[in-house]
mmCIF file with all atom_site columns, C-alpha atoms in Angstrom:
data_model
loop_
_atom_site.group_PDB
_atom_site.id
_atom_site.type_symbol
_atom_site.label_atom_id
_atom_site.label_alt_id
_atom_site.label_comp_id
_atom_site.label_asym_id
_atom_site.label_entity_id
_atom_site.label_seq_id
_atom_site.pdbx_PDB_ins_code
_atom_site.Cartn_x
_atom_site.Cartn_y
_atom_site.Cartn_z
_atom_site.occupancy
_atom_site.B_iso_or_equiv
_atom_site.pdbx_formal_charge
_atom_site.auth_seq_id
_atom_site.auth_comp_id
_atom_site.auth_asym_id
_atom_site.auth_atom_id
_atom_site.pdbx_PDB_model_num
ATOM 1   C CA . MET A 1 1   ? 85.873  -53.809 81.111 1.00 56.00 ? 10  MET A CA 1
ATOM 2   C CA . ASN A 1 2   ? 83.123  -52.092 79.056 1.00 65.00 ? 11  ASN A CA 1
ATOM 3   C CA . ILE A 1 3   ? 81.044  -49.073 80.212 1.00 61.00 ? 12  ILE A CA 1
ATOM 4   C CA . HIS A 1 4   ? 77.418  -49.811 79.540 1.00 62.00 ? 13  HIS A CA 1
ATOM 5   C CA . THR A 1 5   ? 73.768  -48.761 80.147 1.00 62.00 ? 14  THR A CA 1
ATOM 6   C CA . GLY A 1 6   ? 72.230  -52.072 79.252 1.00 69.00 ? 15  GLY A CA 1
ATOM 7   C CA . GLU A 1 7   ? 71.139  -50.514 75.900 1.00 83.00 ? 16  GLU A CA 1
ATOM 8   C CA . ILE A 1 8   ? 74.671  -49.517 74.694 1.00 87.00 ? 17  ILE A CA 1
ATOM 9   C CA . GLN A 1 9   ? 78.295  -49.948 75.710 1.00 91.00 ? 18  GLN A CA 1
ATOM 10  C CA . LEU A 1 10  ? 81.543  -48.074 75.112 1.00 94.00 ? 19  LEU A CA 1
ATOM 11  C CA . ALA A 1 11  ? 84.548  -50.405 74.575 1.00 93.00 ? 20  ALA A CA 1
ATOM 12  C CA . PRO A 1 12  ? 88.081  -49.895 73.463 1.00 92.00 ? 21  PRO A CA 1
ATOM 13  C CA . TYR A 1 13  ? 88.593  -51.144 70.030 1.00 89.00 ? 22  TYR A CA 1
ATOM 14  C CA . LYS A 1 14  ? 89.491  -54.714 69.309 1.00 89.00 ? 23  LYS A CA 1
ATOM 15  C CA . GLU A 1 15  ? 90.347  -56.292 66.006 1.00 88.00 ? 24  GLU A CA 1
ATOM 16  C CA . LYS A 1 16  ? 87.115  -58.436 66.304 1.00 91.00 ? 25  LYS A CA 1
ATOM 17  C CA . TYR A 1 17  ? 85.055  -55.243 65.623 1.00 87.00 ? 26  TYR A CA 1
ATOM 18  C CA . LYS A 1 18  ? 86.942  -54.414 62.393 1.00 82.00 ? 27  LYS A CA 1
ATOM 19  C CA . GLU A 1 19  ? 84.765  -56.362 59.975 1.00 82.00 ? 28  GLU A CA 1
ATOM 20  C CA . VAL A 1 20  ? 81.536  -54.823 60.995 1.00 76.00 ? 29  VAL A CA 1
ATOM 21  C CA . ILE A 1 21  ? 83.131  -51.255 61.260 1.00 73.00 ? 30  ILE A CA 1
ATOM 22  C CA . GLN A 1 22  ? 84.484  -51.599 57.651 1.00 79.00 ? 31  GLN A CA 1
ATOM 23  C CA . THR A 1 23  ? 80.798  -51.785 56.413 1.00 72.00 ? 32  THR A CA 1
ATOM 24  C CA . PHE A 1 24  ? 79.792  -48.528 57.986 1.00 62.00 ? 33  PHE A CA 1
ATOM 25  C CA . THR A 1 25  ? 78.486  -45.810 55.741 1.00 59.00 ? 34  THR A CA 1
ATOM 26  C CA . LEU A 1 26  ? 77.629  -42.221 56.418 1.00 53.00 ? 35  LEU A CA 1
ATOM 27  C CA . PRO A 1 27  ? 75.042  -39.937 54.656 1.00 47.00 ? 36  PRO A CA 1
ATOM 28  C CA . SER A 1 28  ? 76.719  -37.635 52.203 1.00 54.00 ? 37  SER A CA 1
ATOM 29  C CA . GLU A 1 29  ? 75.934  -34.503 54.436 1.00 53.00 ? 38  GLU A CA 1
ATOM 30  C CA . GLN A 1 30  ? 77.863  -35.999 57.287 1.00 46.00 ? 39  GLN A CA 1
ATOM 31  C CA . VAL A 1 31  ? 80.889  -37.182 55.418 1.00 45.00 ? 40  VAL A CA 1
ATOM 32  C CA . GLN A 1 32  ? 82.399  -33.734 55.152 1.00 45.00 ? 41  GLN A CA 1
ATOM 33  C CA . PHE A 1 33  ? 82.410  -33.356 58.952 1.00 49.00 ? 42  PHE A CA 1
ATOM 34  C CA . THR A 1 34  ? 83.998  -36.580 60.191 1.00 55.00 ? 43  THR A CA 1
ATOM 35  C CA . SER A 1 35  ? 86.522  -39.175 59.282 1.00 60.00 ? 44  SER A CA 1
ATOM 36  C CA . ASP A 1 36  ? 85.661  -42.336 57.468 1.00 63.00 ? 45  ASP A CA 1
ATOM 37  C CA . PRO A 1 37  ? 85.444  -45.044 60.116 1.00 59.00 ? 46  PRO A CA 1
ATOM 38  C CA . SER A 1 38  ? 87.856  -47.401 58.043 1.00 65.00 ? 47  SER A CA 1
ATOM 39  C CA . ALA A 1 39  ? 90.291  -44.517 57.700 1.00 69.00 ? 48  ALA A CA 1
ATOM 40  C CA . LEU A 1 40  ? 90.306  -43.964 61.408 1.00 67.00 ? 49  LEU A CA 1
ATOM 41  C CA . LEU A 1 41  ? 91.137  -47.536 62.090 1.00 66.00 ? 50  LEU A CA 1
ATOM 42  C CA . GLU A 1 42  ? 93.944  -47.310 59.610 1.00 76.00 ? 51  GLU A CA 1
ATOM 43  C CA . LYS A 1 43  ? 95.381  -44.108 61.138 1.00 75.00 ? 52  LYS A CA 1
ATOM 44  C CA . ALA A 1 44  ? 95.152  -45.500 64.666 1.00 71.00 ? 53  ALA A CA 1
ATOM 45  C CA . LYS A 1 45  ? 97.409  -48.376 63.699 1.00 80.00 ? 54  LYS A CA 1
ATOM 46  C CA . SER A 1 46  ? 100.354 -46.149 63.316 1.00 80.00 ? 55  SER A CA 1
ATOM 47  C CA . ASP A 1 47  ? 99.305  -43.492 65.850 1.00 84.00 ? 56  ASP A CA 1
ATOM 48  C CA . TYR A 1 48  ? 99.246  -44.621 69.544 1.00 84.00 ? 57  TYR A CA 1
ATOM 49  C CA . THR A 1 49  ? 97.765  -41.432 70.635 1.00 88.00 ? 58  THR A CA 1
ATOM 50  C CA . LYS A 1 50  ? 94.468  -42.189 68.785 1.00 87.00 ? 59  LYS A CA 1
ATOM 51  C CA . ASN A 1 51  ? 92.371  -44.328 71.257 1.00 92.00 ? 60  ASN A CA 1
ATOM 52  C CA . VAL A 1 52  ? 89.585  -45.710 69.136 1.00 91.00 ? 61  VAL A CA 1
ATOM 53  C CA . ILE A 1 53  ? 86.351  -46.332 71.098 1.00 93.00 ? 62  ILE A CA 1
ATOM 54  C CA . VAL A 1 54  ? 83.566  -48.495 69.753 1.00 90.00 ? 63  VAL A CA 1
ATOM 55  C CA . ILE A 1 55  ? 79.860  -47.961 70.515 1.00 92.00 ? 64  ILE A CA 1
ATOM 56  C CA . LEU A 1 56  ? 78.231  -51.316 70.743 1.00 92.00 ? 65  LEU A CA 1
ATOM 57  C CA . ASP A 1 57  ? 74.422  -52.094 70.824 1.00 87.00 ? 66  ASP A CA 1
ATOM 58  C CA . HIS A 1 58  ? 72.933  -54.244 73.576 1.00 87.00 ? 67  HIS A CA 1
ATOM 59  C CA . ASN A 1 59  ? 73.977  -57.324 71.507 1.00 87.00 ? 68  ASN A CA 1
ATOM 60  C CA . GLY A 1 60  ? 77.570  -56.259 71.398 1.00 87.00 ? 69  GLY A CA 1
ATOM 61  C CA . VAL A 1 61  ? 77.334  -55.292 67.668 1.00 87.00 ? 70  VAL A CA 1
ATOM 62  C CA . PRO A 1 62  ? 79.262  -52.113 66.660 1.00 90.00 ? 71  PRO A CA 1
ATOM 63  C CA . VAL A 1 63  ? 77.080  -49.177 65.765 1.00 87.00 ? 72  VAL A CA 1
ATOM 64  C CA . GLY A 1 64  ? 79.643  -46.366 65.944 1.00 88.00 ? 73  GLY A CA 1
ATOM 65  C CA . LEU A 1 65  ? 83.050  -45.220 67.043 1.00 89.00 ? 74  LEU A CA 1
ATOM 66  C CA . PHE A 1 66  ? 85.127  -42.288 67.910 1.00 92.00 ? 75  PHE A CA 1
ATOM 67  C CA . ALA A 1 67  ? 88.615  -41.568 68.932 1.00 93.00 ? 76  ALA A CA 1
ATOM 68  C CA . LEU A 1 68  ? 90.058  -40.010 72.195 1.00 96.00 ? 77  LEU A CA 1
ATOM 69  C CA . GLU A 1 69  ? 93.347  -38.548 71.390 1.00 94.00 ? 78  GLU A CA 1
ATOM 70  C CA . THR A 1 70  ? 96.097  -37.880 74.033 1.00 96.00 ? 79  THR A CA 1
ATOM 71  C CA . GLY A 1 71  ? 99.052  -36.544 71.923 1.00 89.00 ? 80  GLY A CA 1
ATOM 72  C CA . ASP A 1 72  ? 100.350 -33.245 70.938 1.00 93.00 ? 81  ASP A CA 1
ATOM 73  C CA . ARG A 1 73  ? 97.261  -32.493 68.781 1.00 91.00 ? 82  ARG A CA 1
ATOM 74  C CA . VAL A 1 74  ? 95.211  -31.802 71.905 1.00 95.00 ? 83  VAL A CA 1
ATOM 75  C CA . LYS A 1 75  ? 97.247  -28.672 72.447 1.00 95.00 ? 84  LYS A CA 1
ATOM 76  C CA . GLU A 1 76  ? 95.782  -27.214 69.241 1.00 93.00 ? 85  GLU A CA 1
ATOM 77  C CA . PHE A 1 77  ? 92.487  -27.164 70.928 1.00 94.00 ? 86  PHE A CA 1
ATOM 78  C CA . THR A 1 78  ? 93.149  -26.416 74.567 1.00 96.00 ? 87  THR A CA 1
ATOM 79  C CA . ASP A 1 79  ? 95.815  -25.364 77.093 1.00 95.00 ? 88  ASP A CA 1
ATOM 80  C CA . ASN A 1 80  ? 94.618  -27.928 79.617 1.00 96.00 ? 89  ASN A CA 1
ATOM 81  C CA . GLU A 1 81  ? 97.332  -30.758 79.718 1.00 94.00 ? 90  GLU A CA 1
ATOM 82  C CA . ASP A 1 82  ? 94.850  -33.045 81.374 1.00 97.00 ? 91  ASP A CA 1
ATOM 83  C CA . ALA A 1 83  ? 92.396  -32.987 78.428 1.00 98.00 ? 92  ALA A CA 1
ATOM 84  C CA . LEU A 1 84  ? 91.500  -35.538 75.762 1.00 98.00 ? 93  LEU A CA 1
ATOM 85  C CA . LEU A 1 85  ? 90.520  -34.661 72.270 1.00 97.00 ? 94  LEU A CA 1
ATOM 86  C CA . LEU A 1 86  ? 87.472  -36.336 70.903 1.00 96.00 ? 95  LEU A CA 1
ATOM 87  C CA . THR A 1 87  ? 87.621  -36.858 67.033 1.00 93.00 ? 96  THR A CA 1
ATOM 88  C CA . SER A 1 88  ? 86.037  -38.792 64.220 1.00 87.00 ? 97  SER A CA 1
ATOM 89  C CA . PHE A 1 89  ? 82.703  -39.445 65.998 1.00 88.00 ? 98  PHE A CA 1
ATOM 90  C CA . SER A 1 90  ? 80.279  -41.276 63.786 1.00 85.00 ? 99  SER A CA 1
ATOM 91  C CA . ILE A 1 91  ? 77.251  -43.740 63.873 1.00 79.00 ? 100 ILE A CA 1
ATOM 92  C CA . ASN A 1 92  ? 76.602  -46.176 61.138 1.00 69.00 ? 101 ASN A CA 1
ATOM 93  C CA . HIS A 1 93  ? 73.963  -44.626 58.763 1.00 66.00 ? 102 HIS A CA 1
ATOM 94  C CA . ASN A 1 94  ? 71.497  -47.543 59.080 1.00 66.00 ? 103 ASN A CA 1
ATOM 95  C CA . ARG A 1 95  ? 71.699  -47.213 62.956 1.00 59.00 ? 104 ARG A CA 1
ATOM 96  C CA . GLN A 1 96  ? 71.212  -43.405 63.264 1.00 58.00 ? 105 GLN A CA 1
ATOM 97  C CA . ARG A 1 97  ? 68.183  -41.775 64.718 1.00 69.00 ? 106 ARG A CA 1
ATOM 98  C CA . LYS A 1 98  ? 67.877  -44.419 67.380 1.00 72.00 ? 107 LYS A CA 1
ATOM 99  C CA . GLY A 1 99  ? 69.639  -42.555 70.298 1.00 76.00 ? 108 GLY A CA 1
ATOM 100 C CA . PHE A 1 100 ? 73.028  -44.250 69.917 1.00 81.00 ? 109 PHE A CA 1
ATOM 101 C CA . ALA A 1 101 ? 74.994  -40.967 69.636 1.00 86.00 ? 110 ALA A CA 1
ATOM 102 C CA . LYS A 1 102 ? 73.344  -39.271 72.732 1.00 91.00 ? 111 LYS A CA 1
ATOM 103 C CA . LYS A 1 103 ? 73.405  -42.367 74.826 1.00 92.00 ? 112 LYS A CA 1
ATOM 104 C CA . SER A 1 104 ? 77.094  -43.029 73.970 1.00 91.00 ? 113 SER A CA 1
ATOM 105 C CA . LEU A 1 105 ? 78.104  -39.503 74.786 1.00 94.00 ? 114 LEU A CA 1
ATOM 106 C CA . LEU A 1 106 ? 76.349  -39.701 78.142 1.00 95.00 ? 115 LEU A CA 1
ATOM 107 C CA . LEU A 1 107 ? 78.597  -42.576 79.030 1.00 95.00 ? 116 LEU A CA 1
ATOM 108 C CA . LEU A 1 108 ? 81.721  -40.651 77.961 1.00 96.00 ? 117 LEU A CA 1
ATOM 109 C CA . GLU A 1 109 ? 82.432  -39.234 81.460 1.00 96.00 ? 118 GLU A CA 1
ATOM 110 C CA . GLU A 1 110 ? 82.297  -42.593 83.144 1.00 95.00 ? 119 GLU A CA 1
ATOM 111 C CA . PHE A 1 111 ? 84.470  -44.121 80.417 1.00 96.00 ? 120 PHE A CA 1
ATOM 112 C CA . VAL A 1 112 ? 87.096  -41.381 80.851 1.00 97.00 ? 121 VAL A CA 1
ATOM 113 C CA . LYS A 1 113 ? 87.205  -41.760 84.650 1.00 96.00 ? 122 LYS A CA 1
ATOM 114 C CA . ARG A 1 114 ? 87.830  -45.519 84.195 1.00 95.00 ? 123 ARG A CA 1
ATOM 115 C CA . TYR A 1 115 ? 90.379  -45.579 81.291 1.00 96.00 ? 124 TYR A CA 1
ATOM 116 C CA . PHE A 1 116 ? 91.983  -42.171 81.533 1.00 96.00 ? 125 PHE A CA 1
ATOM 117 C CA . PRO A 1 117 ? 91.787  -41.384 85.319 1.00 96.00 ? 126 PRO A CA 1
ATOM 118 C CA . ILE A 1 118 ? 94.096  -38.443 85.370 1.00 96.00 ? 127 ILE A CA 1
ATOM 119 C CA . LYS A 1 119 ? 92.195  -36.590 82.598 1.00 97.00 ? 128 LYS A CA 1
ATOM 120 C CA . ASN A 1 120 ? 89.717  -33.855 83.650 1.00 98.00 ? 129 ASN A CA 1
ATOM 121 C CA . GLU A 1 121 ? 88.187  -32.728 80.414 1.00 98.00 ? 130 GLU A CA 1
ATOM 122 C CA . VAL A 1 122 ? 87.213  -33.888 76.905 1.00 98.00 ? 131 VAL A CA 1
ATOM 123 C CA . VAL A 1 123 ? 87.304  -31.186 74.153 1.00 98.00 ? 132 VAL A CA 1
ATOM 124 C CA . LEU A 1 124 ? 86.272  -31.357 70.461 1.00 97.00 ? 133 LEU A CA 1
ATOM 125 C CA . ALA A 1 125 ? 85.791  -29.179 67.498 1.00 95.00 ? 134 ALA A CA 1
ATOM 126 C CA . VAL A 1 126 ? 82.586  -29.034 65.576 1.00 94.00 ? 135 VAL A CA 1
ATOM 127 C CA . ASN A 1 127 ? 82.159  -27.203 62.344 1.00 91.00 ? 136 ASN A CA 1
ATOM 128 C CA . GLU A 1 128 ? 79.923  -24.119 62.834 1.00 93.00 ? 137 GLU A CA 1
ATOM 129 C CA . ARG A 1 129 ? 77.673  -25.297 59.908 1.00 88.00 ? 138 ARG A CA 1
ATOM 130 C CA . ASN A 1 130 ? 77.032  -28.739 61.584 1.00 87.00 ? 139 ASN A CA 1
ATOM 131 C CA . ILE A 1 131 ? 74.118  -27.514 63.847 1.00 91.00 ? 140 ILE A CA 1
ATOM 132 C CA . PRO A 1 132 ? 72.763  -31.138 64.549 1.00 88.00 ? 141 PRO A CA 1
ATOM 133 C CA . ALA A 1 133 ? 76.146  -32.056 66.090 1.00 89.00 ? 142 ALA A CA 1
ATOM 134 C CA . GLN A 1 134 ? 76.360  -28.847 68.043 1.00 94.00 ? 143 GLN A CA 1
ATOM 135 C CA . ASN A 1 135 ? 72.962  -29.359 69.526 1.00 95.00 ? 144 ASN A CA 1
ATOM 136 C CA . LEU A 1 136 ? 73.815  -33.003 70.418 1.00 93.00 ? 145 LEU A CA 1
ATOM 137 C CA . TYR A 1 137 ? 77.023  -32.144 72.124 1.00 95.00 ? 146 TYR A CA 1
ATOM 138 C CA . ALA A 1 138 ? 75.323  -29.364 74.066 1.00 97.00 ? 147 ALA A CA 1
ATOM 139 C CA . LYS A 1 139 ? 72.536  -31.682 75.139 1.00 96.00 ? 148 LYS A CA 1
ATOM 140 C CA . VAL A 1 140 ? 75.089  -34.149 76.749 1.00 95.00 ? 149 VAL A CA 1
ATOM 141 C CA . GLY A 1 141 ? 76.960  -31.486 78.663 1.00 96.00 ? 150 GLY A CA 1
ATOM 142 C CA . PHE A 1 142 ? 79.663  -30.019 76.184 1.00 97.00 ? 151 PHE A CA 1
ATOM 143 C CA . GLN A 1 143 ? 80.126  -26.385 76.688 1.00 97.00 ? 152 GLN A CA 1
ATOM 144 C CA . ASP A 1 144 ? 80.921  -23.560 74.140 1.00 96.00 ? 153 ASP A CA 1
ATOM 145 C CA . LYS A 1 145 ? 83.236  -21.290 75.991 1.00 95.00 ? 154 LYS A CA 1
ATOM 146 C CA . GLY A 1 146 ? 83.703  -18.990 72.949 1.00 94.00 ? 155 GLY A CA 1
ATOM 147 C CA . PHE A 1 147 ? 86.840  -20.520 71.474 1.00 94.00 ? 156 PHE A CA 1
ATOM 148 C CA . ARG A 1 148 ? 87.137  -20.845 67.681 1.00 95.00 ? 157 ARG A CA 1
ATOM 149 C CA . ARG A 1 149 ? 89.639  -22.062 65.216 1.00 91.00 ? 158 ARG A CA 1
ATOM 150 C CA . MET A 1 150 ? 89.843  -22.561 61.440 1.00 91.00 ? 159 MET A CA 1
ATOM 151 C CA . GLY A 1 151 ? 89.337  -26.149 60.327 1.00 86.00 ? 160 GLY A CA 1
ATOM 152 C CA . PRO A 1 152 ? 89.900  -27.852 57.011 1.00 82.00 ? 161 PRO A CA 1
ATOM 153 C CA . ILE A 1 153 ? 86.346  -26.750 55.744 1.00 83.00 ? 162 ILE A CA 1
ATOM 154 C CA . GLY A 1 154 ? 85.661  -23.757 57.804 1.00 88.00 ? 163 GLY A CA 1
ATOM 155 C CA . GLN A 1 155 ? 85.202  -22.273 61.376 1.00 93.00 ? 164 GLN A CA 1
ATOM 156 C CA . GLN A 1 156 ? 85.154  -24.722 64.123 1.00 94.00 ? 165 GLN A CA 1
ATOM 157 C CA . ILE A 1 157 ? 83.613  -24.296 67.626 1.00 96.00 ? 166 ILE A CA 1
ATOM 158 C CA . ILE A 1 158 ? 85.673  -25.705 70.402 1.00 97.00 ? 167 ILE A CA 1
ATOM 159 C CA . MET A 1 159 ? 83.497  -27.466 72.977 1.00 97.00 ? 168 MET A CA 1
ATOM 160 C CA . HIS A 1 160 ? 84.490  -28.625 76.469 1.00 98.00 ? 169 HIS A CA 1
ATOM 161 C CA . LEU A 1 161 ? 83.063  -31.505 78.658 1.00 98.00 ? 170 LEU A CA 1
ATOM 162 C CA . PRO A 1 162 ? 84.358  -31.266 82.233 1.00 97.00 ? 171 PRO A CA 1
ATOM 163 C CA . ILE A 1 163 ? 85.074  -34.553 83.853 1.00 96.00 ? 172 ILE A CA 1
ATOM 164 C CA . MET A 1 164 ? 84.088  -34.374 87.452 1.00 89.00 ? 173 MET A CA 1
ATOM 165 C CA . LYS A 1 165 ? 86.171  -36.559 89.793 1.00 76.00 ? 174 LYS A CA 1
#
């Protein structure tokens, strides 16, 4: 069952979405901060801890995606054993600036409650130079609790979204 607002939906990845997702592009300034959507799909094939979530528009067409990770990698970002790690968030370039990112993240808590009922938090790492992403995550309820780590291209801010039961 998908989680939706009427305008957008969050859905677990299915093979039927692959063809559209493989056409996704990202602006050059965003490529450095996230995974290529096709690469995410490839990695998820061999890593069962990467749960790919597809963001669908009101017609059921993919406009973005991200992963909710459940494996040992989560421990690199939090001591909370009941946390999920959000990674590889992206919206297709030609669908950006239409509110899909914000609306999809506002559905995240409900999605986690449905598909990961024992989890009580979502964490993510955002590069300190990626100000637009930091602002977006803060607007939808992610909190900066002061935790930092070095990432592949610089300092990262760890942000936390509590999942209220």
